[in-house]
PDB file of C-alpha atoms in Angstrom:
ATOM      1  CA  MET A  92     -14.254  54.836 -46.293  1.00  0.00           C
ATOM      2  CA  SER A  93     -17.280  55.817 -44.780  1.00  0.00           C
ATOM      3  CA  ALA A  94     -17.524  57.291 -41.276  1.00  0.00           C
ATOM      4  CA  GLU A  95     -18.868  54.107 -39.627  1.00  0.00           C
ATOM      5  CA  GLY A  96     -15.871  52.346 -40.855  1.00  0.00           C
ATOM      6  CA  ALA A  97     -13.745  54.758 -39.566  1.00  0.00           C
ATOM      7  CA  THR A  98     -15.180  54.707 -36.078  1.00  0.00           C
ATOM      8  CA  ASN A  99     -15.020  50.819 -36.009  1.00  0.00           C
ATOM      9  CA  ALA A 100     -11.417  50.740 -36.973  1.00  0.00           C
ATOM     10  CA  VAL A 101      -8.696  49.537 -34.431  1.00  0.00           C
ATOM     11  CA  PRO A 102      -5.197  51.417 -34.846  1.00  0.00           C
ATOM     12  CA  ALA A 103      -2.443  49.101 -35.345  1.00  0.00           C
ATOM     13  CA  GLU A 104      -0.404  50.366 -32.763  1.00  0.00           C
ATOM     14  CA  SER A 105      -3.135  49.435 -30.310  1.00  0.00           C
ATOM     15  CA  VAL A 106      -3.170  45.901 -31.473  1.00  0.00           C
ATOM     16  CA  ALA A 107       0.684  45.528 -31.202  1.00  0.00           C
ATOM     17  CA  SER A 108       0.670  46.627 -27.696  1.00  0.00           C
ATOM     18  CA  ALA A 109      -2.059  44.653 -26.423  1.00  0.00           C
ATOM     19  CA  PRO A 110      -1.047  42.238 -23.593  1.00  0.00           C
ATOM     20  CA  PRO A 111      -0.567  38.722 -24.736  1.00  0.00           C
ATOM     21  CA  ILE A 112      -3.235  36.011 -23.673  1.00  0.00           C
ATOM     22  CA  PRO A 113      -2.118  33.750 -21.095  1.00  0.00           C
ATOM     23  CA  ALA A 114      -2.418  30.123 -21.850  1.00  0.00           C
ATOM     24  CA  ALA A 115      -5.338  28.154 -19.939  1.00  0.00           C
ATOM     25  CA  PRO A 116      -4.078  25.958 -17.571  1.00  0.00           C
ATOM     26  CA  ALA A 117      -3.865  21.970 -18.306  1.00  0.00           C
ATOM     27  CA  ALA A 118      -7.041  20.315 -17.490  1.00  0.00           C
ATOM     28  CA  SER A 119      -6.440  17.774 -14.865  1.00  0.00           C
ATOM     29  CA  VAL A 120      -8.887  14.705 -13.460  1.00  0.00           C
ATOM     30  CA  ARG A 121      -9.009  12.851 -10.339  1.00  0.00           C
ATOM     31  CA  VAL A 122      -7.328   9.780 -10.502  1.00  0.00           C
ATOM     32  CA  TRP A 123      -6.420   8.382  -6.961  1.00  0.00           C
ATOM     33  CA  ASP A 124      -9.111   8.549  -4.363  1.00  0.00           C
ATOM     34  CA  PRO A 125      -8.329   9.392  -1.040  1.00  0.00           C
ATOM     35  CA  PHE A 126      -8.099   6.008   0.362  1.00  0.00           C
ATOM     36  CA  VAL A 127      -5.433   5.050  -2.024  1.00  0.00           C
ATOM     37  CA  ARG A 128      -3.737   7.643  -1.303  1.00  0.00           C
ATOM     38  CA  ALA A 129      -3.467   7.359   2.437  1.00  0.00           C
ATOM     39  CA  PHE A 130      -2.582   3.510   1.925  1.00  0.00           C
ATOM     40  CA  HIS A 131       0.356   4.422  -0.361  1.00  0.00           C
ATOM     41  CA  TRP A 132       1.455   6.756   1.980  1.00  0.00           C
ATOM     42  CA  LEU A 133       1.196   4.661   5.378  1.00  0.00           C
ATOM     43  CA  LEU A 134       2.512   1.638   3.695  1.00  0.00           C
ATOM     44  CA  VAL A 135       5.886   3.941   2.820  1.00  0.00           C
ATOM     45  CA  ALA A 136       5.949   5.050   6.747  1.00  0.00           C
ATOM     46  CA  GLY A 137       5.380   1.562   7.963  1.00  0.00           C
ATOM     47  CA  PHE A 138       8.078  -0.037   5.618  1.00  0.00           C
ATOM     48  CA  LEU A 139      10.499   2.311   6.557  1.00  0.00           C
ATOM     49  CA  ALA A 140       9.927   2.592   9.965  1.00  0.00           C
ATOM     50  CA  ASN A 141      10.597  -1.269  10.136  1.00  0.00           C
ATOM     51  CA  TYR A 142      13.188  -1.610   7.637  1.00  0.00           C
ATOM     52  CA  PHE A 143      15.348   1.063   8.574  1.00  0.00           C
ATOM     53  CA  GLU A 144      14.820  -0.160  12.544  1.00  0.00           C
ATOM     54  CA  LEU A 145      13.407   3.370  13.474  1.00  0.00           C
ATOM     55  CA  VAL A 146      11.571   1.004  15.614  1.00  0.00           C
ATOM     56  CA  ARG A 147      13.962  -2.258  16.748  1.00  0.00           C
ATOM     57  CA  ALA A 148      13.191  -5.299  15.310  1.00  0.00           C
ATOM     58  CA  GLY A 149      11.218  -7.862  17.870  1.00  0.00           C
ATOM     59  CA  ARG A 150      10.116  -4.956  20.126  1.00  0.00           C
ATOM     60  CA  TYR A 151       6.218  -4.586  20.232  1.00  0.00           C
ATOM     61  CA  SER A 152       6.226  -1.235  18.437  1.00  0.00           C
ATOM     62  CA  HIS A 153       7.789  -3.086  15.454  1.00  0.00           C
ATOM     63  CA  ARG A 154       5.037  -5.919  15.661  1.00  0.00           C
ATOM     64  CA  ALA A 155       2.271  -3.298  15.799  1.00  0.00           C
ATOM     65  CA  ILE A 156       3.701  -1.649  12.954  1.00  0.00           C
ATOM     66  CA  GLY A 157       3.455  -5.084  10.878  1.00  0.00           C
ATOM     67  CA  TYR A 158       0.333  -5.617  12.072  1.00  0.00           C
ATOM     68  CA  VAL A 159      -1.123  -2.208  10.873  1.00  0.00           C
ATOM     69  CA  VAL A 160       0.464  -2.978   7.563  1.00  0.00           C
ATOM     70  CA  LEU A 161      -1.196  -6.153   7.377  1.00  0.00           C
ATOM     71  CA  GLY A 162      -4.637  -4.544   8.081  1.00  0.00           C
ATOM     72  CA  LEU A 163      -3.825  -2.019   5.252  1.00  0.00           C
ATOM     73  CA  ILE A 164      -2.841  -4.735   3.034  1.00  0.00           C
ATOM     74  CA  GLY A 165      -6.572  -6.702   3.707  1.00  0.00           C
ATOM     75  CA  ALA A 166      -8.355  -3.294   3.270  1.00  0.00           C
ATOM     76  CA  ARG A 167      -6.110  -2.628  -0.197  1.00  0.00           C
ATOM     77  CA  LEU A 168      -7.307  -6.172  -1.378  1.00  0.00           C
ATOM     78  CA  LEU A 169     -11.096  -5.359  -0.773  1.00  0.00           C
ATOM     79  CA  TRP A 170     -10.579  -1.917  -2.164  1.00  0.00           C
ATOM     80  CA  GLY A 171      -9.160  -3.464  -5.426  1.00  0.00           C
ATOM     81  CA  PHE A 172     -12.623  -5.046  -5.832  1.00  0.00           C
ATOM     82  CA  VAL A 173     -15.003  -2.493  -4.921  1.00  0.00           C
ATOM     83  CA  GLY A 174     -13.215   0.833  -4.980  1.00  0.00           C
ATOM     84  CA  PRO A 175     -13.289   3.530  -7.703  1.00  0.00           C
ATOM     85  CA  ARG A 176     -12.163   2.802 -11.189  1.00  0.00           C
ATOM     86  CA  HIS A 177      -8.365   3.564 -11.270  1.00  0.00           C
ATOM     87  CA  ALA A 178      -8.195   1.462  -7.533  1.00  0.00           C
ATOM     88  CA  ARG A 179      -9.396  -1.621  -9.082  1.00  0.00           C
ATOM     89  CA  PHE A 180      -7.353  -4.626  -9.799  1.00  0.00           C
ATOM     90  CA  VAL A 181      -9.416  -4.965 -13.486  1.00  0.00           C
ATOM     91  CA  ASP A 182      -7.898  -1.675 -14.440  1.00  0.00           C
ATOM     92  CA  PHE A 183      -4.517  -2.343 -13.939  1.00  0.00           C
ATOM     93  CA  VAL A 184      -3.745  -5.978 -13.725  1.00  0.00           C
ATOM     94  CA  ARG A 185      -2.394  -7.232 -17.372  1.00  0.00           C
ATOM     95  CA  HIS A 186      -1.549 -10.188 -18.967  1.00  0.00           C
ATOM     96  CA  PRO A 187       2.287 -10.910 -18.995  1.00  0.00           C
ATOM     97  CA  SER A 188       2.515 -10.607 -22.502  1.00  0.00           C
ATOM     98  CA  VAL A 189       1.122  -7.311 -22.409  1.00  0.00           C
ATOM     99  CA  ILE A 190       3.707  -6.544 -19.290  1.00  0.00           C
ATOM    100  CA  LEU A 191       6.425  -7.601 -21.471  1.00  0.00           C
ATOM    101  CA  SER A 192       5.211  -5.745 -24.432  1.00  0.00           C
ATOM    102  CA  HIS A 193       5.175  -2.463 -22.347  1.00  0.00           C
ATOM    103  CA  LEU A 194       8.607  -2.893 -21.119  1.00  0.00           C
ATOM    104  CA  LYS A 195       9.892  -3.493 -24.473  1.00  0.00           C
ATOM    105  CA  ALA A 196       8.420   0.053 -25.541  1.00  0.00           C
ATOM    106  CA  ILE A 197       9.958   1.648 -22.732  1.00  0.00           C
ATOM    107  CA  THR A 198      13.198   0.594 -24.190  1.00  0.00           C
ATOM    108  CA  THR A 199      12.440   2.180 -27.399  1.00  0.00           C
ATOM    109  CA  ARG A 200      10.890   5.263 -25.911  1.00  0.00           C
ATOM    110  CA  HIS A 201       7.410   4.101 -27.383  1.00  0.00           C
ATOM    111  CA  ASP A 202       5.793   3.657 -24.136  1.00  0.00           C
ATOM    112  CA  GLY A 203       2.471   5.347 -23.677  1.00  0.00           C
ATOM    113  CA  ARG A 204       1.065   7.469 -21.015  1.00  0.00           C
ATOM    114  CA  HIS A 205      -1.553   6.151 -18.950  1.00  0.00           C
ATOM    115  CA  LEU A 206      -4.014   7.735 -16.864  1.00  0.00           C
ATOM    116  CA  GLY A 207      -3.787   4.994 -13.988  1.00  0.00           C
ATOM    117  CA  HIS A 208      -1.061   2.527 -13.461  1.00  0.00           C
ATOM    118  CA  ASN A 209       0.819   1.219 -16.550  1.00  0.00           C
ATOM    119  CA  PRO A 210       1.283  -2.441 -16.993  1.00  0.00           C
ATOM    120  CA  ALA A 211       4.770  -2.632 -15.485  1.00  0.00           C
ATOM    121  CA  GLY A 212       3.319  -0.344 -12.882  1.00  0.00           C
ATOM    122  CA  GLY A 213       0.505  -2.489 -12.179  1.00  0.00           C
ATOM    123  CA  ALA A 214       2.532  -5.572 -12.032  1.00  0.00           C
ATOM    124  CA  MET A 215       4.632  -4.122  -9.624  1.00  0.00           C
ATOM    125  CA  ILE A 216       1.645  -3.122  -7.334  1.00  0.00           C
ATOM    126  CA  ILE A 217       0.677  -6.802  -7.013  1.00  0.00           C
ATOM    127  CA  ALA A 218       4.340  -7.909  -6.354  1.00  0.00           C
ATOM    128  CA  LEU A 219       4.693  -5.500  -3.715  1.00  0.00           C
ATOM    129  CA  LEU A 220       1.043  -6.280  -1.923  1.00  0.00           C
ATOM    130  CA  VAL A 221       2.115 -10.024  -2.216  1.00  0.00           C
ATOM    131  CA  ALA A 222       5.496  -9.324  -1.107  1.00  0.00           C
ATOM    132  CA  THR A 223       4.147  -7.333   2.100  1.00  0.00           C
ATOM    133  CA  LEU A 224       1.783  -9.741   2.919  1.00  0.00           C
ATOM    134  CA  LEU A 225       4.259 -12.377   3.205  1.00  0.00           C
ATOM    135  CA  VAL A 226       6.703 -10.421   5.117  1.00  0.00           C
ATOM    136  CA  GLY A 227       3.519  -9.770   7.588  1.00  0.00           C
ATOM    137  CA  LEU A 228       2.622 -13.651   7.656  1.00  0.00           C
ATOM    138  CA  THR A 229       6.390 -14.585   8.348  1.00  0.00           C
ATOM    139  CA  GLY A 230       7.048 -11.897  10.936  1.00  0.00           C
ATOM    140  CA  TRP A 231       3.777 -12.996  12.763  1.00  0.00           C
ATOM    141  CA  LEU A 232       4.427 -16.651  12.254  1.00  0.00           C
ATOM    142  CA  SER A 233       8.087 -16.275  13.782  1.00  0.00           C
ATOM    143  CA  ARG A 234       6.374 -15.252  16.965  1.00  0.00           C
ATOM    144  CA  THR A 235       3.916 -18.324  17.883  1.00  0.00           C
ATOM    145  CA  ASP A 236       4.316 -21.034  19.298  1.00  0.00           C
ATOM    146  CA  TRP A 237       4.831 -23.279  16.263  1.00  0.00           C
ATOM    147  CA  PHE A 238       7.802 -21.321  14.936  1.00  0.00           C
ATOM    148  CA  PHE A 239       9.211 -18.964  17.817  1.00  0.00           C
ATOM    149  CA  GLY A 240      13.102 -19.430  17.727  1.00  0.00           C
ATOM    150  CA  ILE A 241      12.969 -21.378  14.196  1.00  0.00           C
ATOM    151  CA  LYS A 242      16.007 -20.198  12.417  1.00  0.00           C
ATOM    152  CA  TRP A 243      14.651 -20.606   8.644  1.00  0.00           C
ATOM    153  CA  MET A 244      11.695 -18.878   9.668  1.00  0.00           C
ATOM    154  CA  GLU A 245      13.108 -15.570  10.702  1.00  0.00           C
ATOM    155  CA  GLU A 246      15.962 -15.716   7.778  1.00  0.00           C
ATOM    156  CA  THR A 247      12.765 -16.305   5.338  1.00  0.00           C
ATOM    157  CA  HIS A 248      11.596 -13.113   6.621  1.00  0.00           C
ATOM    158  CA  VAL A 249      14.701 -11.362   6.616  1.00  0.00           C
ATOM    159  CA  ALA A 250      14.758 -12.561   2.931  1.00  0.00           C
ATOM    160  CA  LEU A 251      11.430 -11.375   2.119  1.00  0.00           C
ATOM    161  CA  VAL A 252      12.123  -8.005   3.634  1.00  0.00           C
ATOM    162  CA  ASN A 253      15.359  -7.540   1.290  1.00  0.00           C
ATOM    163  CA  ALA A 254      13.549  -8.584  -1.648  1.00  0.00           C
ATOM    164  CA  MET A 255      10.501  -5.907  -0.809  1.00  0.00           C
ATOM    165  CA  PHE A 256      13.517  -3.184  -0.418  1.00  0.00           C
ATOM    166  CA  ALA A 257      15.011  -4.308  -4.310  1.00  0.00           C
ATOM    167  CA  MET A 258      11.364  -3.936  -5.216  1.00  0.00           C
ATOM    168  CA  VAL A 259      10.764  -0.625  -3.779  1.00  0.00           C
ATOM    169  CA  CYS A 260      13.773   0.821  -5.593  1.00  0.00           C
ATOM    170  CA  ILE A 261      12.720  -0.810  -8.541  1.00  0.00           C
ATOM    171  CA  HIS A 262       9.663   0.749  -8.116  1.00  0.00           C
ATOM    172  CA  ILE A 263      11.362   4.238  -7.487  1.00  0.00           C
ATOM    173  CA  LEU A 264      13.040   4.120 -10.612  1.00  0.00           C
ATOM    174  CA  GLY A 265       9.813   3.552 -12.506  1.00  0.00           C
ATOM    175  CA  VAL A 266       8.330   6.587 -10.939  1.00  0.00           C
ATOM    176  CA  VAL A 267      11.376   8.749 -11.742  1.00  0.00           C
ATOM    177  CA  HIS A 268      11.211   7.359 -15.555  1.00  0.00           C
ATOM    178  CA  GLY A 269       7.712   7.967 -15.887  1.00  0.00           C
ATOM    179  CA  CYS A 270       8.231  11.573 -14.709  1.00  0.00           C
ATOM    180  CA  TRP A 271      10.627  12.268 -16.954  1.00  0.00           C
ATOM    181  CA  ARG A 272       9.204  10.736 -19.850  1.00  0.00           C
ATOM    182  CA  HIS A 273       5.781  11.861 -19.584  1.00  0.00           C
ATOM    183  CA  ARG A 274       6.678  15.237 -17.938  1.00  0.00           C
ATOM    184  CA  GLU A 275       4.527  14.723 -15.034  1.00  0.00           C
ATOM    185  CA  ASN A 276       5.193  14.789 -11.458  1.00  0.00           C
ATOM    186  CA  LEU A 277       3.809  11.500 -10.325  1.00  0.00           C
ATOM    187  CA  VAL A 278       4.673  11.796  -6.602  1.00  0.00           C
ATOM    188  CA  LEU A 279       2.425  15.029  -6.351  1.00  0.00           C
ATOM    189  CA  SER A 280      -0.476  13.243  -7.896  1.00  0.00           C
ATOM    190  CA  MET A 281      -0.347  10.790  -5.551  1.00  0.00           C
ATOM    191  CA  LEU A 282      -0.319  13.578  -3.098  1.00  0.00           C
ATOM    192  CA  THR A 283      -3.475  15.496  -4.783  1.00  0.00           C
ATOM    193  CA  GLY A 284      -5.186  12.496  -6.501  1.00  0.00           C
ATOM    194  CA  ARG A 285      -4.688  14.510  -9.624  1.00  0.00           C
ATOM    195  CA  LYS A 286      -3.155  14.057 -13.112  1.00  0.00           C
ATOM    196  CA  ARG A 287      -3.045  15.654 -16.278  1.00  0.00           C
ATOM    197  CA  ALA A 288      -6.307  15.242 -18.253  1.00  0.00           C
ATOM    198  CA  ASN A 289      -4.264  14.367 -21.556  1.00  0.00           C
TER     199      ASN A 289
END
């Protein structure tokens, strides 16, 4: 063995005692823009405040929250056409057959991970937007001269609110399933806007 080779040799014990190289953190990408995140949590706050009567039904504060929520829905509908990629309806509105296929895949644990909303999640977003719009509309109509004191309008408003609450529960179950199935904190991603890249 040459002197040069002996100089460049690394003792075996040095290799064995070298500290392990830490794994690189998983790359993340921005998915949810600030408007979508703010809309989501403001809608949650407004719904909880009015549903659980943190402000009493019929009071000005109840109506004010309802009008704010209607404004949020209007802004979200516009954002669904002009916002960034994952905020746009074209990114997550799917044909019913695609939605049913995705739901079937969930039952067999063959549902793939989606960076934005999956087909079922996209359908729920549309259902919640429509339900919220109808809740606000019937609430507003029940205070107008046309329908003030009309029992069926008030009953329709309450029925829509309860239907929306059921949809919210299903939505939460879907989020829990997605967190478990794909080992991803979807709640955190709606706070930070970021998700795992792959």
